[in-house]
Coordinates of C-alpha atoms in Angstrom, one line a residue:
X1 CA -0.1 0.0 -0.2
X2 CA 1.3 3.3 -0.7
X3 CA 3.0 5.1 2.0
X4 CA 1.1 8.3 1.9
X5 CA -2.3 6.6 2.0
X6 CA -1.2 4.7 5.2
X7 CA -0.3 8.2 6.7
X8 CA -3.6 9.4 5.6
X9 CA -5.4 6.6 7.3
X10 CA -3.2 6.6 10.5
X11 CA -3.8 10.2 10.7
X12 CA -7.6 10.2 10.3
X13 CA -7.9 7.5 13.0
X14 CA -5.6 9.7 15.1
X15 CA -7.6 12.8 14.7
X16 CA -11.1 10.4 15.6
X17 CA -9.5 8.9 18.7
X18 CA -8.4 12.5 19.8
X19 CA -11.9 13.6 19.0
X20 CA -13.5 11.2 21.2
X21 CA -11.0 12.0 24.0
X22 CA -11.9 15.4 23.8
X23 CA -15.8 14.8 23.7
X24 CA -14.9 12.7 27.1
X25 CA -13.4 15.4 28.4
X26 CA -16.1 18.4 27.7
X27 CA -19.2 15.9 27.7
X28 CA -19.2 16.4 31.9
X29 CA -19.4 20.5 31.4
X30 CA -22.3 20.1 28.5
X31 CA -25.0 21.8 30.9
X32 CA -22.4 24.6 31.5
X33 CA -21.8 25.0 27.6
X34 CA -25.5 24.5 26.6
X35 CA -27.3 26.9 29.5
X36 CA -24.3 29.7 29.1
X37 CA -24.9 29.5 25.4
X38 CA -29.1 30.1 26.1
X39 CA -28.1 33.1 28.6
X40 CA -25.8 34.6 26.0
X41 CA -28.9 34.6 23.7
X42 CA -30.5 37.3 26.4
X43 CA -27.7 39.0 27.6
X44 CA -25.5 39.5 24.4
X45 CA -27.8 42.2 22.6
X46 CA -27.6 44.3 25.9
X47 CA -23.8 43.9 26.0
X48 CA -23.5 44.9 22.6
X49 CA -25.6 47.9 23.1
X50 CA -23.5 49.1 26.0
X51 CA -20.3 48.4 24.3
X52 CA -21.3 50.2 21.2
X53 CA -21.4 53.6 23.5
X54 CA -18.1 53.0 24.7
X55 CA -16.4 52.0 21.3
X56 CA -14.6 55.2 20.4
X57 CA -13.0 55.8 24.1
X58 CA -9.5 55.1 25.1
X59 CA -11.0 52.6 28.3
X60 CA -13.2 50.6 25.8
X61 CA -11.1 47.3 26.3
X62 CA -11.2 47.7 30.2
X63 CA -15.0 48.3 30.0
X64 CA -15.6 45.6 27.6
X65 CA -14.4 43.1 30.0
X66 CA -15.9 44.7 33.0
X67 CA -18.9 45.1 31.5
X68 CA -19.2 41.4 30.3
X69 CA -18.3 40.2 33.7
X70 CA -20.7 42.3 35.4
X71 CA -23.7 41.1 33.1
X72 CA -22.4 37.4 33.5
X73 CA -22.7 37.4 37.3
X74 CA -25.7 39.7 37.5
X75 CA -27.9 37.6 34.8
X76 CA -27.0 34.3 36.2
X77 CA -27.6 35.2 39.9
X78 CA -30.9 36.7 38.6
X79 CA -31.7 33.6 37.0
X80 CA -30.4 30.7 39.6
X81 CA -31.5 32.5 42.7
X82 CA -35.2 32.4 42.2
X83 CA -35.0 29.3 40.4
X84 CA -33.2 27.4 43.6
X85 CA -36.4 29.0 45.5
X86 CA -38.8 27.6 43.2
X87 CA -37.3 24.1 43.1
X88 CA -37.1 24.1 47.0
X89 CA -40.7 25.4 47.0
X90 CA -41.9 22.7 44.5
X91 CA -40.2 19.9 46.4
X92 CA -42.5 21.1 49.6
X93 CA -45.5 21.4 47.7
X94 CA -44.8 17.9 46.1
X95 CA -44.6 16.5 49.6
X96 CA -47.8 18.1 50.7
X97 CA -49.6 16.8 47.9
X98 CA -48.2 13.3 48.4
X99 CA -49.3 13.6 52.2
X100 CA -52.9 14.8 50.9
X101 CA -53.0 11.8 48.7
X102 CA -51.8 9.5 51.5
X103 CA -54.6 10.8 53.8
X104 CA -57.1 10.4 50.9
X105 CA -56.1 7.1 50.7
X106 CA -56.3 6.4 54.4
X107 CA -59.9 7.7 54.5
X108 CA -61.0 5.7 51.7
X109 CA -59.4 2.4 51.7
X110 CA -61.1 0.8 54.4
X111 CA -60.8 -2.5 53.0
X112 CA -57.1 -2.6 52.8
X113 CA -56.8 -1.2 56.3
X114 CA -59.0 -4.0 57.8
X115 CA -56.8 -6.5 56.2
X116 CA -53.8 -4.9 57.3
X117 CA -54.9 -4.5 60.5
X118 CA -56.2 -8.3 60.7
X119 CA -52.4 -9.1 59.5
X120 CA -51.0 -7.2 62.4
X121 CA -53.3 -8.6 64.9
X122 CA -52.2 -11.9 64.1
X123 CA -48.3 -11.2 64.0
X124 CA -48.9 -9.8 67.7
X125 CA -51.0 -13.0 68.8
X126 CA -48.2 -15.0 67.2
X127 CA -45.5 -12.8 69.3
X128 CA -47.5 -13.0 72.5
X129 CA -47.7 -16.8 72.1
X130 CA -44.3 -17.1 71.9
X131 CA -44.6 -18.5 68.1
X132 CA -41.8 -15.8 67.3
X133 CA -39.0 -15.3 69.2
X134 CA -37.6 -11.5 68.8
X135 CA -34.3 -10.0 70.4
X136 CA -35.8 -6.4 71.0
X137 CA -32.4 -5.3 71.8
X138 CA -30.8 -6.4 68.6
X139 CA -33.6 -5.0 66.4
X140 CA -33.4 -1.5 68.2
X141 CA -30.0 -1.4 67.6
X142 CA -29.9 -2.3 63.8
X143 CA -33.0 0.3 63.3
X144 CA -30.9 2.9 65.0
X145 CA -27.5 2.1 62.9
X146 CA -29.8 2.0 59.7
X147 CA -31.2 5.4 60.4
X148 CA -27.8 7.0 61.2
X149 CA -26.4 5.6 57.8
X150 CA -29.6 7.1 56.1
X151 CA -29.0 10.6 57.5
X152 CA -25.3 10.5 57.3
X153 CA -25.5 9.3 53.5
X154 CA -28.6 12.2 53.1
X155 CA -26.1 14.9 54.7
X156 CA -23.1 13.9 52.5
X157 CA -25.1 13.9 49.2
X158 CA -27.0 17.3 50.1
X159 CA -23.4 18.7 50.6
X160 CA -22.0 17.1 47.6
X161 CA -24.9 18.4 45.1
X162 CA -24.6 21.9 46.9
X163 CA -20.8 22.1 45.9
X164 CA -21.7 20.7 42.5
X165 CA -24.4 23.5 42.3
X166 CA -22.0 26.0 43.3
X167 CA -19.2 24.8 41.0
X168 CA -21.3 24.5 38.0
X169 CA -22.8 28.2 39.0
X170 CA -19.3 29.6 38.5
X171 CA -18.4 27.9 35.6
X172 CA -21.2 29.1 33.8
X173 CA -20.7 32.5 35.0
X174 CA -17.0 32.4 33.2
X175 CA -18.5 30.5 30.5
X176 CA -21.0 33.2 29.9
X177 CA -18.3 36.1 30.1
X178 CA -16.2 34.4 27.5
X179 CA -19.1 34.0 25.2
X180 CA -20.0 37.8 25.3
X181 CA -16.1 38.9 25.0
X182 CA -14.9 36.2 22.5
X183 CA -17.8 34.6 21.1
X184 CA -16.9 35.6 17.5
X185 CA -13.5 34.0 17.8
X186 CA -14.8 30.8 19.3
X187 CA -17.4 30.4 16.5
X188 CA -14.9 31.2 14.0
X189 CA -12.6 28.5 15.4
X190 CA -15.6 26.0 15.3
X191 CA -16.3 27.0 11.4
X192 CA -12.7 26.5 10.8
X193 CA -12.8 22.9 12.2
X194 CA -15.5 21.6 10.1
X195 CA -14.6 20.6 6.6
X196 CA -17.4 22.2 4.8
X197 CA -17.2 25.4 2.7
X198 CA -17.4 28.5 4.9
X199 CA -20.4 30.2 2.8
X200 CA -22.6 27.1 3.6
X201 CA -21.5 27.2 7.2
X202 CA -22.2 30.8 7.5
X203 CA -25.8 30.3 5.8
X204 CA -26.1 27.5 8.0
X205 CA -25.3 29.0 11.5
X206 CA -27.6 32.1 10.5
X207 CA -30.6 29.8 10.0
X208 CA -29.7 27.7 13.3
X209 CA -29.5 31.1 14.8
X210 CA -33.0 32.5 13.7
X211 CA -34.3 29.1 14.5
X212 CA -33.2 28.8 18.0
X213 CA -33.7 32.7 18.8
X214 CA -37.3 32.0 17.8
X215 CA -37.6 28.8 19.7
X216 CA -36.3 30.2 22.9
X217 CA -38.4 33.5 22.6
X218 CA -41.5 32.1 21.1
X219 CA -41.7 29.1 23.2
X220 CA -40.0 29.1 26.3
X221 CA -40.4 32.6 27.2
X222 CA -44.3 32.0 26.7
X223 CA -44.4 29.0 28.4
X224 CA -42.6 31.1 31.5
X225 CA -45.0 33.9 31.0
X226 CA -47.7 31.6 31.7
X227 CA -46.1 29.6 34.6
X228 CA -45.5 33.0 36.4
X229 CA -48.8 34.8 35.7
X230 CA -50.8 31.4 36.9
X231 CA -48.4 31.4 40.0
X232 CA -49.7 34.9 40.9
X233 CA -53.3 34.0 40.0
X234 CA -53.1 30.7 42.3
X235 CA -51.4 32.6 44.9
X236 CA -53.8 35.6 44.8
X237 CA -56.9 33.1 45.4
X238 CA -54.9 30.9 47.9
X239 CA -55.1 27.8 45.6
X240 CA -53.5 24.7 47.1
X241 CA -49.9 24.0 45.7
X242 CA -49.3 27.1 43.3
X243 CA -45.8 26.2 42.3
X244 CA -46.9 22.7 41.5
X245 CA -49.7 23.5 39.2
X246 CA -47.5 26.7 37.7
X247 CA -44.8 24.1 37.0
X248 CA -47.1 21.8 35.1
X249 CA -48.6 24.8 33.5
X250 CA -45.0 25.4 31.9
X251 CA -44.8 22.2 30.5
X252 CA -48.5 22.0 29.5
X253 CA -48.1 25.1 27.2
X254 CA -46.1 23.2 24.9
X255 CA -48.7 20.6 24.2
X256 CA -50.6 21.5 21.0
X257 CA -54.4 22.3 20.8
X258 CA -54.6 21.7 25.0
X259 CA -51.8 23.9 26.1
X260 CA -52.1 25.6 29.6
X261 CA -55.6 25.0 29.7
X262 CA -55.4 21.5 30.1
X263 CA -54.2 22.4 33.8
X264 CA -55.7 25.8 35.1
X265 CA -59.3 24.4 33.8
X266 CA -59.2 21.7 36.0
X267 CA -57.6 23.4 38.9
X268 CA -60.4 25.9 38.7
X269 CA -63.2 23.3 38.5
X270 CA -61.7 21.7 41.6
X271 CA -61.7 24.9 43.5
X272 CA -65.4 25.4 42.6
X273 CA -66.2 21.6 44.0
X274 CA -64.2 22.1 47.2
X275 CA -64.4 25.8 48.0
X276 CA -66.5 28.4 45.9
X277 CA -67.7 28.4 42.7
X278 CA -67.4 32.5 42.8
X279 CA -63.5 32.0 43.2
X280 CA -63.5 29.2 40.4
X281 CA -65.1 31.7 37.9
X282 CA -62.6 34.5 38.8
X283 CA -59.5 31.9 38.4
X284 CA -61.3 30.9 35.0
X285 CA -61.8 34.5 33.7
X286 CA -58.3 35.5 35.0
X287 CA -56.6 32.4 33.3
X288 CA -58.6 32.6 30.1
X289 CA -57.8 36.0 29.6
X290 CA -53.9 36.5 30.9
X291 CA -52.8 33.4 30.0
X292 CA -54.8 31.6 27.0
X293 CA -55.8 34.8 25.3
X294 CA -52.2 36.3 25.6
X295 CA -50.7 32.9 24.3
X296 CA -52.4 33.4 21.1
X297 CA -51.6 37.0 20.9
X298 CA -47.7 36.4 22.0
X299 CA -46.3 33.5 20.5
X300 CA -47.3 34.6 16.7
X301 CA -46.1 37.8 17.6
X302 CA -42.8 36.8 18.6
X303 CA -42.3 34.1 15.9
X304 CA -43.7 36.5 13.2
X305 CA -43.4 33.7 10.5
X306 CA -39.6 33.4 11.0
X307 CA -39.9 29.6 12.2
X308 CA -41.4 26.7 10.2
X309 CA -41.4 24.2 13.0
X310 CA -44.6 22.5 13.6
X311 CA -45.6 22.6 17.4
X312 CA -46.3 18.9 17.7
X313 CA -42.5 18.1 16.4
X314 CA -41.5 20.8 19.1
X315 CA -43.5 19.3 21.6
X316 CA -42.2 15.8 21.1
X317 CA -38.5 17.2 20.8
X318 CA -39.0 19.0 24.1
X319 CA -40.4 15.9 25.9
X320 CA -37.9 13.5 23.9
X321 CA -35.1 15.5 24.7
X322 CA -36.2 15.6 28.4
X323 CA -36.3 11.9 28.5
X324 CA -33.0 11.2 27.1
X325 CA -30.9 14.1 28.4
X326 CA -32.7 15.1 31.4
X327 CA -33.2 18.8 32.4
X328 CA -30.7 19.7 29.4
X329 CA -33.1 18.1 26.8
X330 CA -35.4 21.1 27.5
X331 CA -32.6 22.9 25.2
X332 CA -31.0 19.8 23.2
X333 CA -34.4 18.6 21.8
X334 CA -35.3 21.7 20.1
X335 CA -31.8 22.2 19.4
X336 CA -31.2 19.2 17.4
X337 CA -34.4 19.5 15.6
X338 CA -33.5 23.1 14.5
X339 CA -29.8 21.4 13.4
X340 CA -31.6 18.6 11.5
X341 CA -34.4 21.3 10.0
X342 CA -31.5 23.7 9.0
X343 CA -29.2 20.9 7.3
X344 CA -32.3 19.9 5.0
X345 CA -32.9 23.5 4.0
X346 CA -29.1 23.6 3.1
X347 CA -29.1 20.2 1.2
X348 CA -32.4 21.3 -1.0
X349 CA -30.7 24.6 -1.9
X350 CA -27.5 22.9 -2.8

């Protein structure tokens, strides 16, 4: 075989191996890169607006880094601090909901409880009749040891997750800072690394940017708006578990045809059946006007015909992305769909 071909094959194999190793290294920081990029979509226009005002001054370079760092810290903290509180509140409300459900089962499952009482009575009778020998002291010691192990494991896990959260928060701020200051340079590096004509890549990234911006603004922001407004309405009328139902509305807003109505309408009916129909009517009217009606107005206004992805495809991309990649799938699902859509559009035009 020709020595040049051998060298070429060897070089290709070497590049593939190195690429796999580099992906393996960066894979654990996917969350940082991903969410910093999402934040950059919102922060970069503000950053660019401020920079343009100082472009001709002598201290523009210093201000460029100072403004990028300040915006990165402020924006990330504005996002993560309320989110941390909401997650904490959501856990509490989920616990309250399961406690309520448990009480409901207790009050409505008399047959199950009767059978359980019979089994417990038989067991107590067998113990009292010396049919079963139990070392009480050993059982208590084992129980205490298991509880201590569980408590230690819980404390260790909580501390570990807290440290990881703070670390990832710090990395996200740093990454967002470099996206703002050197985003164009990083994009040029990425373009040069791909063996495709630069003009085709420019068209590809242009289409991808438009699609992603419209997905984020037209779907994620509208879903966030609906969740916040529903939380305000539910809290105003002291509806049980407002954070939980607002969280459900956020995801329900991506479901075609049904949307947020599939959550707030049953909530209004439950309030009418359990509390007051007048309160239920108020919830129905406010949610209908400020959530569903605004949804029909906001989404078309933001999208403004710039994206042709069908809502059904986007819905399954988000749900499938979450199932495949966890919380990152909220962005990765639509991102992969947008990549495929942009690639097919460019292929048709070639």
